Amino acid sequence: LVLWAYGAALDGHRGTALGLLGAVVASIRCDVAAVALPLGVAWCFIERSCPLPKGALCTMLGVGLAVALSVVVDSKLWRRTVWPEGEVLL
């Protein structure tokens, strides 16, 4: 997903890239946030290639979908309602 996000960014699809990076941070790797946050700031404020509302919406949509999918799959596997990444993070 990270490589897909970088490919989307190189193609000029910054919102898609932020959504994919948000999904990775929420579902798999929190350390990707160390890369995603500076990219989001650069794209939204420095380059202005992705408006802030669009970037925030795409990121939140990616995070929401990833969390929902993770909860459904992991709850089925663990046989209880669980978001493992959230338990580690919180």
Tab-separated table of N, CA, C and O in Angstrom:
chain	number	residue	atom	x	y	z
A	1	LEU	N	0.815	-1.194	0.000
A	1	LEU	CA	0.000	0.000	0.000
A	1	LEU	C	0.856	1.254	0.000
A	1	LEU	O	0.465	2.249	-0.604
A	2	VAL	N	1.964	1.211	0.686
A	2	VAL	CA	2.842	2.383	0.734
A	2	VAL	C	3.395	2.673	-0.656
A	2	VAL	O	3.404	3.832	-1.098
A	3	LEU	N	3.815	1.637	-1.364
A	3	LEU	CA	4.326	1.850	-2.717
A	3	LEU	C	3.224	2.329	-3.654
A	3	LEU	O	3.463	3.158	-4.530
A	4	TRP	N	2.027	1.820	-3.474
A	4	TRP	CA	0.889	2.272	-4.255
A	4	TRP	C	0.634	3.758	-3.983
A	4	TRP	O	0.336	4.537	-4.898
A	5	ALA	N	0.740	4.163	-2.726
A	5	ALA	CA	0.560	5.570	-2.360
A	5	ALA	C	1.633	6.444	-3.006
A	5	ALA	O	1.329	7.519	-3.533
A	6	TYR	N	2.877	5.993	-2.987
A	6	TYR	CA	3.940	6.771	-3.618
A	6	TYR	C	3.728	6.870	-5.122
A	6	TYR	O	3.971	7.910	-5.728
A	7	GLY	N	3.267	5.786	-5.745
A	7	GLY	CA	2.968	5.813	-7.174
A	7	GLY	C	1.856	6.800	-7.487
A	7	GLY	O	1.931	7.545	-8.466
A	8	ALA	N	0.805	6.802	-6.650
A	8	ALA	CA	-0.289	7.751	-6.840
A	8	ALA	C	0.208	9.183	-6.680
A	8	ALA	O	-0.180	10.076	-7.440
A	9	ALA	N	1.091	9.405	-5.719
A	9	ALA	CA	1.633	10.747	-5.506
A	9	ALA	C	2.468	11.194	-6.701
A	9	ALA	O	2.372	12.348	-7.140
A	10	LEU	N	3.263	10.294	-7.242
A	10	LEU	CA	4.077	10.643	-8.395
A	10	LEU	C	3.219	10.919	-9.630
A	10	LEU	O	3.618	11.695	-10.497
A	11	ASP	N	2.046	10.294	-9.698
A	11	ASP	CA	1.116	10.547	-10.799
A	11	ASP	C	0.287	11.806	-10.580
A	11	ASP	O	-0.536	12.163	-11.414
A	12	GLY	N	0.474	12.463	-9.431
A	12	GLY	CA	-0.247	13.695	-9.138
A	12	GLY	C	-1.537	13.510	-8.372
A	12	GLY	O	-2.278	14.459	-8.171
A	13	HIS	N	-1.825	12.309	-7.921
A	13	HIS	CA	-3.044	12.026	-7.159
A	13	HIS	C	-2.726	12.086	-5.663
A	13	HIS	O	-2.644	11.068	-4.984
A	14	ARG	N	-2.545	13.294	-5.164
A	14	ARG	CA	-2.124	13.469	-3.770
A	14	ARG	C	-3.191	13.007	-2.780
A	14	ARG	O	-2.876	12.434	-1.745
A	15	GLY	N	-4.459	13.251	-3.058
A	15	GLY	CA	-5.528	12.817	-2.154
A	15	GLY	C	-5.571	11.306	-2.010
A	15	GLY	O	-5.710	10.778	-0.908
A	16	THR	N	-5.440	10.612	-3.133
A	16	THR	CA	-5.404	9.149	-3.095
A	16	THR	C	-4.218	8.666	-2.283
A	16	THR	O	-4.339	7.739	-1.478
A	17	ALA	N	-3.073	9.304	-2.485
A	17	ALA	CA	-1.873	8.924	-1.743
A	17	ALA	C	-2.073	9.109	-0.243
A	17	ALA	O	-1.705	8.241	0.551
A	18	LEU	N	-2.672	10.231	0.164
A	18	LEU	CA	-2.908	10.467	1.590
A	18	LEU	C	-3.906	9.465	2.168
A	18	LEU	O	-3.750	9.009	3.298
A	19	GLY	N	-4.922	9.114	1.390
A	19	GLY	CA	-5.881	8.104	1.845
A	19	GLY	C	-5.229	6.755	2.056
A	19	GLY	O	-5.482	6.077	3.054
A	20	LEU	N	-4.377	6.359	1.119
A	20	LEU	CA	-3.678	5.075	1.251
A	20	LEU	C	-2.709	5.091	2.426
A	20	LEU	O	-2.620	4.115	3.180
A	21	LEU	N	-1.982	6.186	2.593
A	21	LEU	CA	-1.053	6.274	3.727
A	21	LEU	C	-1.812	6.269	5.054
A	21	LEU	O	-1.373	5.653	6.032
A	22	GLY	N	-2.965	6.934	5.100
A	22	GLY	CA	-3.792	6.901	6.305
A	22	GLY	C	-4.273	5.496	6.625
A	22	GLY	O	-4.297	5.077	7.786
A	23	ALA	N	-4.636	4.745	5.582
A	23	ALA	CA	-5.076	3.364	5.781
A	23	ALA	C	-3.947	2.502	6.332
A	23	ALA	O	-4.162	1.663	7.212
A	24	VAL	N	-2.737	2.713	5.831
A	24	VAL	CA	-1.589	1.937	6.318
A	24	VAL	C	-1.309	2.266	7.778
A	24	VAL	O	-1.076	1.369	8.590
A	25	VAL	N	-1.353	3.550	8.118
A	25	VAL	CA	-1.081	3.955	9.501
A	25	VAL	C	-2.120	3.353	10.443
A	25	VAL	O	-1.781	2.864	11.518
A	26	ALA	N	-3.389	3.352	10.031
A	26	ALA	CA	-4.457	2.870	10.915
A	26	ALA	C	-4.501	1.360	11.039
A	26	ALA	O	-4.932	0.842	12.063
A	27	SER	N	-4.056	0.654	10.015
A	27	SER	CA	-4.263	-0.790	10.038
A	27	SER	C	-2.998	-1.618	10.175
A	27	SER	O	-3.068	-2.744	10.643
A	28	ILE	N	-1.874	-1.101	9.762
A	28	ILE	CA	-0.688	-1.954	9.715
A	28	ILE	C	0.494	-1.369	10.483
A	28	ILE	O	0.993	-1.979	11.409
A	29	ARG	N	0.941	-0.198	10.072
A	29	ARG	CA	2.205	0.332	10.580
A	29	ARG	C	2.056	1.775	11.041
A	29	ARG	O	1.934	2.676	10.232
A	30	CYS	N	2.105	2.003	12.335
A	30	CYS	CA	2.019	3.366	12.855
A	30	CYS	C	3.264	4.185	12.519
A	30	CYS	O	3.204	5.402	12.465
A	31	ASP	N	4.391	3.518	12.289
A	31	ASP	CA	5.614	4.267	11.992
A	31	ASP	C	5.570	4.912	10.615
A	31	ASP	O	6.360	5.813	10.332
A	32	VAL	N	4.637	4.515	9.755
A	32	VAL	CA	4.477	5.175	8.453
A	32	VAL	C	4.004	6.616	8.663
A	32	VAL	O	4.217	7.477	7.818
A	33	ALA	N	3.401	6.899	9.800
A	33	ALA	CA	2.972	8.265	10.102
A	33	ALA	C	4.144	9.235	10.106
A	33	ALA	O	3.983	10.412	9.782
A	34	ALA	N	5.328	8.739	10.431
A	34	ALA	CA	6.522	9.593	10.423
A	34	ALA	C	6.855	10.069	9.012
A	34	ALA	O	7.493	11.113	8.837
A	35	VAL	N	6.413	9.341	8.008
A	35	VAL	CA	6.601	9.738	6.612
A	35	VAL	C	5.356	10.445	6.096
A	35	VAL	O	5.444	11.434	5.369
A	36	ALA	N	4.184	9.954	6.451
A	36	ALA	CA	2.931	10.480	5.915
A	36	ALA	C	2.661	11.908	6.375
A	36	ALA	O	2.195	12.730	5.585
A	37	LEU	N	2.935	12.213	7.616
A	37	LEU	CA	2.656	13.547	8.138
A	37	LEU	C	3.457	14.631	7.413
A	37	LEU	O	2.873	15.617	6.950
A	38	PRO	N	4.779	14.490	7.280
A	38	PRO	CA	5.517	15.524	6.528
A	38	PRO	C	5.085	15.624	5.063
A	38	PRO	O	5.049	16.725	4.509
A	39	LEU	N	4.731	14.490	4.440
A	39	LEU	CA	4.256	14.538	3.062
A	39	LEU	C	2.940	15.301	2.978
A	39	LEU	O	2.753	16.130	2.082
A	40	GLY	N	2.035	15.021	3.886
A	40	GLY	CA	0.753	15.731	3.901
A	40	GLY	C	0.936	17.228	4.107
A	40	GLY	O	0.299	18.046	3.431
A	41	VAL	N	1.816	17.598	5.022
A	41	VAL	CA	2.091	19.021	5.262
A	41	VAL	C	2.693	19.660	4.015
A	41	VAL	O	2.290	20.754	3.603
A	42	ALA	N	3.643	18.980	3.401
A	42	ALA	CA	4.285	19.521	2.202
A	42	ALA	C	3.281	19.683	1.066
A	42	ALA	O	3.260	20.713	0.388
A	43	TRP	N	2.450	18.675	0.846
A	43	TRP	CA	1.501	18.729	-0.263
A	43	TRP	C	0.397	19.748	-0.021
A	43	TRP	O	-0.054	20.405	-0.946
A	44	CYS	N	-0.064	19.891	1.222
A	44	CYS	CA	-1.186	20.783	1.515
A	44	CYS	C	-0.758	22.231	1.734
A	44	CYS	O	-1.478	23.154	1.357
A	45	PHE	N	0.404	22.454	2.336
A	45	PHE	CA	0.788	23.812	2.704
A	45	PHE	C	1.926	24.387	1.874
A	45	PHE	O	1.922	25.578	1.570
A	46	ILE	N	2.896	23.588	1.513
A	46	ILE	CA	4.065	24.118	0.798
A	46	ILE	C	3.825	24.101	-0.712
A	46	ILE	O	3.897	25.141	-1.370
A	47	GLU	N	3.535	22.921	-1.284
A	47	GLU	CA	3.296	22.813	-2.722
A	47	GLU	C	1.902	23.293	-3.113
A	47	GLU	O	1.689	23.693	-4.248
A	48	ARG	N	0.956	23.190	-2.183
A	48	ARG	CA	-0.455	23.482	-2.439
A	48	ARG	C	-1.009	22.642	-3.591
A	48	ARG	O	-1.866	23.086	-4.343
A	49	SER	N	-0.494	21.413	-3.720
A	49	SER	CA	-0.968	20.514	-4.768
A	49	SER	C	-2.185	19.716	-4.331
A	49	SER	O	-2.830	19.071	-5.142
A	50	CYS	N	-2.496	19.757	-3.043
A	50	CYS	CA	-3.680	19.086	-2.504
A	50	CYS	C	-4.295	20.013	-1.456
A	50	CYS	O	-3.668	20.283	-0.429
A	51	PRO	N	-5.496	20.536	-1.723
A	51	PRO	CA	-6.117	21.425	-0.724
A	51	PRO	C	-6.295	20.709	0.617
A	51	PRO	O	-6.555	19.503	0.650
A	52	LEU	N	-6.143	21.449	1.690
A	52	LEU	CA	-6.236	20.864	3.031
A	52	LEU	C	-7.546	20.120	3.274
A	52	LEU	O	-7.517	18.993	3.774
A	53	PRO	N	-8.719	20.674	2.927
A	53	PRO	CA	-9.950	19.907	3.165
A	53	PRO	C	-9.978	18.582	2.408
A	53	PRO	O	-10.401	17.561	2.952
A	54	LYS	N	-9.511	18.584	1.171
A	54	LYS	CA	-9.480	17.340	0.390
A	54	LYS	C	-8.490	16.352	1.000
A	54	LYS	O	-8.788	15.167	1.131
A	55	GLY	N	-7.305	16.829	1.384
A	55	GLY	CA	-6.310	15.955	1.993
A	55	GLY	C	-6.792	15.353	3.300
A	55	GLY	O	-6.623	14.157	3.549
A	56	ALA	N	-7.437	16.186	4.128
A	56	ALA	CA	-7.955	15.694	5.409
A	56	ALA	C	-9.079	14.695	5.192
A	56	ALA	O	-9.131	13.646	5.852
A	57	LEU	N	-9.977	14.996	4.235
A	57	LEU	CA	-11.085	14.087	3.959
A	57	LEU	C	-10.594	12.747	3.420
A	57	LEU	O	-11.044	11.686	3.884
A	58	CYS	N	-9.652	12.781	2.488
A	58	CYS	CA	-9.113	11.533	1.926
A	58	CYS	C	-8.401	10.707	2.996
A	58	CYS	O	-8.546	9.489	3.046
A	59	THR	N	-7.647	11.371	3.859
A	59	THR	CA	-6.936	10.666	4.925
A	59	THR	C	-7.921	10.042	5.912
A	59	THR	O	-7.778	8.875	6.283
A	60	MET	N	-8.935	10.812	6.323
A	60	MET	CA	-9.916	10.274	7.267
A	60	MET	C	-10.723	9.141	6.649
A	60	MET	O	-11.049	8.170	7.337
A	61	LEU	N	-11.027	9.247	5.369
A	61	LEU	CA	-11.741	8.169	4.685
A	61	LEU	C	-10.894	6.901	4.641
A	61	LEU	O	-11.385	5.806	4.932
A	62	GLY	N	-9.612	7.045	4.324
A	62	GLY	CA	-8.712	5.885	4.319
A	62	GLY	C	-8.578	5.256	5.688
A	62	GLY	O	-8.619	4.029	5.835
A	63	VAL	N	-8.443	6.091	6.707
A	63	VAL	CA	-8.338	5.591	8.083
A	63	VAL	C	-9.624	4.877	8.484
A	63	VAL	O	-9.594	3.776	9.040
A	64	GLY	N	-10.765	5.504	8.208
A	64	GLY	CA	-12.048	4.902	8.589
A	64	GLY	C	-12.296	3.559	7.929
A	64	GLY	O	-12.718	2.605	8.590
A	65	LEU	N	-12.029	3.473	6.638
A	65	LEU	CA	-12.217	2.208	5.931
A	65	LEU	C	-11.263	1.132	6.427
A	65	LEU	O	-11.652	-0.027	6.591
A	66	ALA	N	-10.018	1.515	6.687
A	66	ALA	CA	-9.041	0.540	7.177
A	66	ALA	C	-9.410	0.032	8.570
A	66	ALA	O	-9.304	-1.165	8.852
A	67	VAL	N	-9.849	0.932	9.443
A	67	VAL	CA	-10.246	0.524	10.793
A	67	VAL	C	-11.469	-0.387	10.727
A	67	VAL	O	-11.515	-1.425	11.396
A	68	ALA	N	-12.447	-0.020	9.908
A	68	ALA	CA	-13.652	-0.847	9.787
A	68	ALA	C	-13.309	-2.241	9.272
A	68	ALA	O	-13.781	-3.246	9.825
A	69	LEU	N	-12.497	-2.325	8.247
A	69	LEU	CA	-12.106	-3.627	7.706
A	69	LEU	C	-11.301	-4.430	8.725
A	69	LEU	O	-11.520	-5.628	8.900
A	70	SER	N	-10.396	-3.756	9.427
A	70	SER	CA	-9.581	-4.438	10.426
A	70	SER	C	-10.441	-4.981	11.568
A	70	SER	O	-10.237	-6.108	12.028
A	71	VAL	N	-11.410	-4.192	12.018
A	71	VAL	CA	-12.279	-4.642	13.115
A	71	VAL	C	-13.108	-5.844	12.680
A	71	VAL	O	-13.231	-6.824	13.422
A	72	VAL	N	-13.642	-5.799	11.475
A	72	VAL	CA	-14.462	-6.914	10.998
A	72	VAL	C	-13.632	-8.193	10.893
A	72	VAL	O	-14.021	-9.250	11.405
A	73	VAL	N	-12.491	-8.096	10.234
A	73	VAL	CA	-11.663	-9.292	10.024
A	73	VAL	C	-11.080	-9.798	11.344
A	73	VAL	O	-11.168	-10.991	11.660
A	74	ASP	N	-10.480	-8.913	12.119
A	74	ASP	CA	-9.834	-9.345	13.362
A	74	ASP	C	-10.838	-9.821	14.404
A	74	ASP	O	-10.546	-10.742	15.171
A	75	SER	N	-12.019	-9.217	14.449
A	75	SER	CA	-13.044	-9.681	15.386
A	75	SER	C	-13.489	-11.093	15.039
A	75	SER	O	-13.738	-11.912	15.920
A	76	LYS	N	-13.591	-11.365	13.756
A	76	LYS	CA	-13.963	-12.723	13.328
A	76	LYS	C	-12.870	-13.717	13.731
A	76	LYS	O	-13.164	-14.802	14.232
A	77	LEU	N	-11.615	-13.349	13.535
A	77	LEU	CA	-10.515	-14.257	13.870
A	77	LEU	C	-10.322	-14.426	15.376
A	77	LEU	O	-10.007	-15.519	15.832
A	78	TRP	N	-10.487	-13.345	16.141
A	78	TRP	CA	-10.276	-13.398	17.586
A	78	TRP	C	-11.535	-13.802	18.340
A	78	TRP	O	-11.489	-14.008	19.553
A	79	ARG	N	-12.686	-13.849	17.654
A	79	ARG	CA	-13.975	-14.212	18.244
A	79	ARG	C	-14.420	-13.263	19.351
A	79	ARG	O	-15.079	-13.661	20.321
A	80	ARG	N	-14.019	-12.000	19.207
A	80	ARG	CA	-14.487	-10.915	20.079
A	80	ARG	C	-14.256	-9.614	19.329
A	80	ARG	O	-13.430	-9.553	18.423
A	81	THR	N	-14.979	-8.575	19.694
A	81	THR	CA	-14.807	-7.296	19.018
A	81	THR	C	-13.458	-6.702	19.408
A	81	THR	O	-13.212	-6.449	20.595
A	82	VAL	N	-12.607	-6.513	18.403
A	82	VAL	CA	-11.253	-6.058	18.689
A	82	VAL	C	-10.692	-5.291	17.494
A	82	VAL	O	-10.994	-5.590	16.350
A	83	TRP	N	-9.905	-4.281	17.799
A	83	TRP	CA	-9.076	-3.595	16.818
A	83	TRP	C	-7.654	-3.669	17.362
A	83	TRP	O	-7.250	-2.874	18.197
A	84	PRO	N	-6.872	-4.672	16.957
A	84	PRO	CA	-5.555	-4.907	17.556
A	84	PRO	C	-4.622	-3.704	17.502
A	84	PRO	O	-3.914	-3.425	18.466
A	85	GLU	N	-4.651	-2.979	16.392
A	85	GLU	CA	-3.782	-1.810	16.289
A	85	GLU	C	-4.185	-0.750	17.305
A	85	GLU	O	-3.339	-0.072	17.871
A	86	GLY	N	-5.491	-0.628	17.530
A	86	GLY	CA	-5.974	0.328	18.531
A	86	GLY	C	-5.591	-0.083	19.934
A	86	GLY	O	-5.281	0.769	20.777
A	87	GLU	N	-5.627	-1.379	20.222
A	87	GLU	CA	-5.219	-1.839	21.551
A	87	GLU	C	-3.752	-1.561	21.806
A	87	GLU	O	-3.355	-1.224	22.915
A	88	VAL	N	-2.935	-1.716	20.772
A	88	VAL	CA	-1.504	-1.424	20.918
A	88	VAL	C	-1.290	0.067	21.082
A	88	VAL	O	-0.506	0.515	21.919
A	89	LEU	N	-1.999	0.855	20.275
A	89	LEU	CA	-1.819	2.302	20.276
A	89	LEU	C	-2.363	2.925	21.565
A	89	LEU	O	-1.738	3.807	22.147
A	90	LEU	N	-3.526	2.452	22.012
A	90	LEU	CA	-4.160	3.056	23.182
A	90	LEU	C	-3.777	2.280	24.412
A	90	LEU	O	-3.807	2.602	25.483
